[in-house]
CSV table of C-alpha atoms in Angstrom, one decimal:
chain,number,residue,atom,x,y,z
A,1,UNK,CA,-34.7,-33.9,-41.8
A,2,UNK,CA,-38.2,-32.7,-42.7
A,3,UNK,CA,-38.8,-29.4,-43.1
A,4,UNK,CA,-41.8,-26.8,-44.4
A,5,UNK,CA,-41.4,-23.4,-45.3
A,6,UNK,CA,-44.2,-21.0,-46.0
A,7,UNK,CA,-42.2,-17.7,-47.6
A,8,UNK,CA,-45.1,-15.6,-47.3
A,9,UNK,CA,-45.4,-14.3,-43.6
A,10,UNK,CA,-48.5,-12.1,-44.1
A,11,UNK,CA,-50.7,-11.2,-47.0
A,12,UNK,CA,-53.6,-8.8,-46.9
A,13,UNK,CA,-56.4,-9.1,-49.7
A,14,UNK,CA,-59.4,-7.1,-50.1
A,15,UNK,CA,-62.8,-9.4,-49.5
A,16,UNK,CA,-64.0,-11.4,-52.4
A,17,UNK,CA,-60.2,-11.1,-54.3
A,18,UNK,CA,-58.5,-15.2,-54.8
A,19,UNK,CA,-55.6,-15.8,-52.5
A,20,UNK,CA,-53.1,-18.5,-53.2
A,21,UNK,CA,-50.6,-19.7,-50.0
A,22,UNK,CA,-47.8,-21.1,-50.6
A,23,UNK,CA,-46.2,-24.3,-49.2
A,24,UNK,CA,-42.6,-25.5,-49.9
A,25,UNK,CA,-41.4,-28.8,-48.0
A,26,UNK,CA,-38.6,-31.0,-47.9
A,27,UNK,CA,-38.1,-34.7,-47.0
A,28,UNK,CA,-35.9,-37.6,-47.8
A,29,UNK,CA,-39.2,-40.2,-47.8
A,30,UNK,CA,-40.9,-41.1,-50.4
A,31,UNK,CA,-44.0,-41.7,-48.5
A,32,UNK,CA,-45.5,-38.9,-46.3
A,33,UNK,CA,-48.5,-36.5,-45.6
A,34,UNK,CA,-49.0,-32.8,-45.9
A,35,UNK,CA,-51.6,-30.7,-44.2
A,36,UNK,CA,-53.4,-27.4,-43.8
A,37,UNK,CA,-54.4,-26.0,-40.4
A,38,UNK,CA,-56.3,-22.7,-39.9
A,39,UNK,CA,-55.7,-21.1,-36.8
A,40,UNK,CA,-58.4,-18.5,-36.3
A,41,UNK,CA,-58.0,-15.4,-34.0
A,42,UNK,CA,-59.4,-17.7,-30.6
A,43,UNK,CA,-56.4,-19.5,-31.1
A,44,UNK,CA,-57.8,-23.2,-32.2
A,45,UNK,CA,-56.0,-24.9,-34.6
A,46,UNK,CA,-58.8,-26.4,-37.3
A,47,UNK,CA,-57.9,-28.9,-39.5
A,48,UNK,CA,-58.7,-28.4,-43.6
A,49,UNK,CA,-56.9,-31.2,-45.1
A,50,UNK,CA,-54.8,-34.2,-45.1
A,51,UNK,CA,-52.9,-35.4,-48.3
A,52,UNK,CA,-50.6,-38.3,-48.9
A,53,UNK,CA,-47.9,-38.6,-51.1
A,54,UNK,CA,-49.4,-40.7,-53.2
A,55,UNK,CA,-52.2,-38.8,-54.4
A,56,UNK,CA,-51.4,-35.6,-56.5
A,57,UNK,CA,-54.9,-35.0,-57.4
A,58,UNK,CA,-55.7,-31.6,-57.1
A,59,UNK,CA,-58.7,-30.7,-54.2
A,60,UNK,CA,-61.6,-28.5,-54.1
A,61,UNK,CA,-63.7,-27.9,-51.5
A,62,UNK,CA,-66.4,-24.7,-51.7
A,63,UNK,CA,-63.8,-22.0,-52.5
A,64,UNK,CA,-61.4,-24.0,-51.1
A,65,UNK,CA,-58.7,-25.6,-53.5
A,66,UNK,CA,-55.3,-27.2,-52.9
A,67,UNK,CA,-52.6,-28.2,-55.3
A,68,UNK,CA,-49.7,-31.1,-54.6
A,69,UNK,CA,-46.7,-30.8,-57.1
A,70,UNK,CA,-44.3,-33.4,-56.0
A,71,UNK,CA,-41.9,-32.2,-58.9
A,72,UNK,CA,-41.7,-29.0,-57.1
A,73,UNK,CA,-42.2,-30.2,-53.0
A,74,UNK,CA,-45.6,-27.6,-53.4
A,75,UNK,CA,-48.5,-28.0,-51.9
A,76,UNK,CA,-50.2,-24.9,-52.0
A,77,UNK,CA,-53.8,-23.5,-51.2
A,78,UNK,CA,-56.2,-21.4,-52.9
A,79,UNK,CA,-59.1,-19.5,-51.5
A,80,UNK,CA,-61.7,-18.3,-53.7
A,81,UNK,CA,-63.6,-15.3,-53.5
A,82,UNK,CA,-62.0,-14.7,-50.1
A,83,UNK,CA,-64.2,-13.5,-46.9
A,84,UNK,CA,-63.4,-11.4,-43.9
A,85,UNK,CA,-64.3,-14.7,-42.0
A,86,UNK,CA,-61.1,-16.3,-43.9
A,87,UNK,CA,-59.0,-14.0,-41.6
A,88,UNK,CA,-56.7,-16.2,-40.0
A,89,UNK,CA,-53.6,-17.9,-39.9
A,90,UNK,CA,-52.7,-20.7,-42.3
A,91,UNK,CA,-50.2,-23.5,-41.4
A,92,UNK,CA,-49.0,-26.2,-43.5
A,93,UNK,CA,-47.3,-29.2,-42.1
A,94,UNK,CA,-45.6,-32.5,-43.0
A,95,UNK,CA,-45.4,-35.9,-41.4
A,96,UNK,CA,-43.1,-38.1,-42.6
A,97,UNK,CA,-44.3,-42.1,-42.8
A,98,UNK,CA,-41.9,-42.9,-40.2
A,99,UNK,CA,-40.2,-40.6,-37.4
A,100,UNK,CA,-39.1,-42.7,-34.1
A,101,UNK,CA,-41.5,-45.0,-34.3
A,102,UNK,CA,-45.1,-43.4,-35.3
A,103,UNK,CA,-46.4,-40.9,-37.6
A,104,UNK,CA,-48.0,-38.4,-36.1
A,105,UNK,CA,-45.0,-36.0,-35.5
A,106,UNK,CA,-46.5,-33.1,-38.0
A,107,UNK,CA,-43.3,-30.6,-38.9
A,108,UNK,CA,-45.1,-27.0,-39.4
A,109,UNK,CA,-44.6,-24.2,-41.4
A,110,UNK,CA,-43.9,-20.7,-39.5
A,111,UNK,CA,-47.3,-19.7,-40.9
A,112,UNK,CA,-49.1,-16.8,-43.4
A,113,UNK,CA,-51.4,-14.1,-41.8
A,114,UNK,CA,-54.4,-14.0,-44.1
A,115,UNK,CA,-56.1,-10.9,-43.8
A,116,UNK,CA,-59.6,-10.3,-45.7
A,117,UNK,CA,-60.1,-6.5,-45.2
A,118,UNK,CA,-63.9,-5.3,-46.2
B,1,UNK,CA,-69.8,-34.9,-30.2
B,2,UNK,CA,-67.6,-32.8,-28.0
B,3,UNK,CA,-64.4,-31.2,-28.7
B,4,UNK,CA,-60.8,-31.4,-27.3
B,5,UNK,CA,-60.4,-29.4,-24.2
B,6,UNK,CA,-58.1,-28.3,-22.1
B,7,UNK,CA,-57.5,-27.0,-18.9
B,8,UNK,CA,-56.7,-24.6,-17.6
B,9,UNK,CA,-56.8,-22.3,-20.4
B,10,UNK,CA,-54.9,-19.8,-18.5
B,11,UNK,CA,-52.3,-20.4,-16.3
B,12,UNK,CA,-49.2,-18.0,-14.4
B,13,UNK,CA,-46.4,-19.4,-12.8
B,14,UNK,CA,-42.9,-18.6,-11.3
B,15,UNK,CA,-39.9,-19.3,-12.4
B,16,UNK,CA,-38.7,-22.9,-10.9
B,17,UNK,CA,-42.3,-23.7,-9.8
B,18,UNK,CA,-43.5,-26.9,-12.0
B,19,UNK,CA,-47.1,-27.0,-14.0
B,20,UNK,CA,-49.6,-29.8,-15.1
B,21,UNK,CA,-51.7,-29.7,-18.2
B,22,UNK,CA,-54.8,-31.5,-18.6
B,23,UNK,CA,-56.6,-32.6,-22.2
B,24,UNK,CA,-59.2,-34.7,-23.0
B,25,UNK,CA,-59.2,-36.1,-26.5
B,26,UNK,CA,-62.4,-36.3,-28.6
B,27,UNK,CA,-64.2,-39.6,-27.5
B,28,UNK,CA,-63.0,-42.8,-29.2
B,29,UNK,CA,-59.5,-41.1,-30.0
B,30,UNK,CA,-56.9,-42.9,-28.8
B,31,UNK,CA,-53.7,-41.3,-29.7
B,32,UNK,CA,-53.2,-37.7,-27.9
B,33,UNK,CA,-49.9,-35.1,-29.3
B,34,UNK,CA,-48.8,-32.0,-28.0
B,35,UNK,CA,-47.6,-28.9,-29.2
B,36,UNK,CA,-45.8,-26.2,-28.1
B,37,UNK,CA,-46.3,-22.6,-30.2
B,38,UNK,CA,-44.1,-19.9,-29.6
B,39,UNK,CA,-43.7,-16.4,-31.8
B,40,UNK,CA,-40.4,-17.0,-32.1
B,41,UNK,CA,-40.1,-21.2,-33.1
B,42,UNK,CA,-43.7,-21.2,-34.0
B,43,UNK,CA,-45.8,-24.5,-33.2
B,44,UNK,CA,-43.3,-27.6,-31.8
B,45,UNK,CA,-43.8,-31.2,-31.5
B,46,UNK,CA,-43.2,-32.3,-28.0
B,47,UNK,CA,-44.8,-36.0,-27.7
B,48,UNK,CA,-47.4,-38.4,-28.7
B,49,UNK,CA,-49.3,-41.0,-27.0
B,50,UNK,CA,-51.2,-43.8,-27.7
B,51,UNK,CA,-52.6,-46.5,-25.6
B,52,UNK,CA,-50.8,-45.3,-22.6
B,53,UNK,CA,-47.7,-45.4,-24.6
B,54,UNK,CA,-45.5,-42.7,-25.8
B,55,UNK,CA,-44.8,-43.3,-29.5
B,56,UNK,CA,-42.5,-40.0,-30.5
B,57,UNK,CA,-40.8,-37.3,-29.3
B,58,UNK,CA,-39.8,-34.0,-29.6
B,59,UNK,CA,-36.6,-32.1,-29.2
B,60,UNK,CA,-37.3,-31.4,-25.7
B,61,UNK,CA,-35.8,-31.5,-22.5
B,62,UNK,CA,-36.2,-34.0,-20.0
B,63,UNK,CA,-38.1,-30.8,-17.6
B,64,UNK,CA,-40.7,-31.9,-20.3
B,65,UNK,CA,-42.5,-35.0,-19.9
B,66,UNK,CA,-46.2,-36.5,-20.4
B,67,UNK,CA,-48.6,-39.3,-19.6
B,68,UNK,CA,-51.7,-40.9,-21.0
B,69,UNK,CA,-54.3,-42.9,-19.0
B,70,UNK,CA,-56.9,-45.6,-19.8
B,71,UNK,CA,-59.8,-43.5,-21.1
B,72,UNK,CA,-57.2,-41.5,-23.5
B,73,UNK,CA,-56.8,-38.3,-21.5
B,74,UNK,CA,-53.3,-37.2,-21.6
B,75,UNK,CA,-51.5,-35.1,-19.2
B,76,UNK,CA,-47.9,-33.0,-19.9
B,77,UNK,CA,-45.6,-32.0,-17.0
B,78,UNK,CA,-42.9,-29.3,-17.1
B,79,UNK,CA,-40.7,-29.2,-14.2
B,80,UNK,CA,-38.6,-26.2,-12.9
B,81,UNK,CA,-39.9,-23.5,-15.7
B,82,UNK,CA,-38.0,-21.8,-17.5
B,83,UNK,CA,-39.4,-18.0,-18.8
B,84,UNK,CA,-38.9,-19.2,-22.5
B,85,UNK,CA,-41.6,-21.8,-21.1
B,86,UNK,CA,-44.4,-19.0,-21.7
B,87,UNK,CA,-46.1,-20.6,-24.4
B,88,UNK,CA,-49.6,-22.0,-25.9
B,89,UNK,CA,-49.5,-25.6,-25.0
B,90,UNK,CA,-52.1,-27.2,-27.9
B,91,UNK,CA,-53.0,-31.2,-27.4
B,92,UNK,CA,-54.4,-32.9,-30.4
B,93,UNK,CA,-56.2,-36.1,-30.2
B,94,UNK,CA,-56.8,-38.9,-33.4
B,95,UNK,CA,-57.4,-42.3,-33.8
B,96,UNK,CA,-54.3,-43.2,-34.2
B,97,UNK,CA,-55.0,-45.3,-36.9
B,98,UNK,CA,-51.8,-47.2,-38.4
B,99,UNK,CA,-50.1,-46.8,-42.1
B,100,UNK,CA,-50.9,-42.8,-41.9
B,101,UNK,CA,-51.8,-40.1,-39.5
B,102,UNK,CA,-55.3,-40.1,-39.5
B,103,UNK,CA,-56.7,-35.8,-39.0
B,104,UNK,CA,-55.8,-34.4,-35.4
B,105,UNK,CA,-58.2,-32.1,-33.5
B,106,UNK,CA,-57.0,-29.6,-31.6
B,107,UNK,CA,-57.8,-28.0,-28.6
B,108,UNK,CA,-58.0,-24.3,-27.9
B,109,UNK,CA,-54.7,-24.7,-26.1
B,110,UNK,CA,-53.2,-23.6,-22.3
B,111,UNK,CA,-51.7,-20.6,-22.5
B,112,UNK,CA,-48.9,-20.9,-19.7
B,113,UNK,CA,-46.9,-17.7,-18.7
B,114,UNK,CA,-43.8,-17.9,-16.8
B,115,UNK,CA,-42.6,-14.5,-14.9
């Protein structure tokens, strides 16, 4: 059974201070897809990225960055220079290739509590 | 382009009463999941449809169920509720492309209270 476990249930950081969140899954296939959601105060669940198992190459997008270590089931996200707007909660999620039939049965983490104070 | 929405956004029911959701996938999406997010089991995977088909499901009960029509909007059900029912109901819609799920949108969710 997949599962995805984010350790850290709330961090606080003070504005412009780098924030790593961590990611830990688990899965028995060897081809699957990991994801970062941001789920702002309104409540709406905004995509941030979509990586297969097949490509470990890190990311980086603006102050943005995410890093896939299959040897360690990691896949964990950096914000740079963080911002009051980067309050929020962070979900990471996993869909394995197959589960009944499609793919797009994403397994979530319980979540981190980002919170950029001024 | 517009969003995913979702109505209602609010919604307060009785215990035993049943509920309809409503969402209406980005246009040209094709495959339409929902989600239910709780404090306690956090965000859930209850089905997915595409083409008028349901491809997956969740660990739900049968109270839950869900339809898709021709133009992609999706509609969920839940019969005789239950108060652990109170819950943000989130739809996301994708292409549904195959070999890989493709990004999902999401809505801004029904928030569904049960008293």
């Amino acid at each position: 059974a997949q599962k995805v476990t984010q350790a850290q249930t709330e961090i606080s950081v003070v504005e412009k201070e780098d924030v790593t969140l961590d990611c830990v899954y688990e899965t028995r296939d060897t081809t699957y897809y990991l994801f970062w959601y941001k789920q702002p105060p309104s409540g709406e669940l905004v995509f941030l990225i979509r990586r297969n198992s097949f490509d470990e190459q890190n990311e980086i997008s603006g102050r943005y960055s995410w890093n896939f270590q299959k040897s360690t089931s990691s896949f964990n996200f950096t914000i740079t220079a963080s911002q009051v707007v980067d309050s929020a909660v962070y979900f990471c999620a996993l869909s394995e290739a197959w589960s009944g039939g499609s793919n797009y049965k994403l397994t979530f983490g319980k979540g981190t509590l980002l919170t950029v104070n001024p | 382009k517009a969003g995913v929405t979702q109505t209602p956004r609010y919604l307060i029911k009785t215990r035993g009463q049943q509920v309809t959701l409503s969402c209406s996938p980005i246009s040209g999406h094709r495959s339409v999941s929902w989600y239910q997010q709780t404090p306690g089991q956090g965000l859930q995977f209850l089905f997915e449809y595409f083409s008028e088909t349901q491809r997956n499901k969740g660990n739900f009960p049968g109270r839950f169920s869900g339809r898709q029509f021709s133009n992609s909007r999706s509609e969920m059900n839940v019969s005789t509720l239950e108060l652990g029912d109170s819950a943000l109901y989130l739809c996301a819609s994708s292409l549904g492309l195959a070999g890989g799920p493709d990004e999902q949108y999401f809505g801004p969710g029904t928030r569904l209270t049960v008293t």
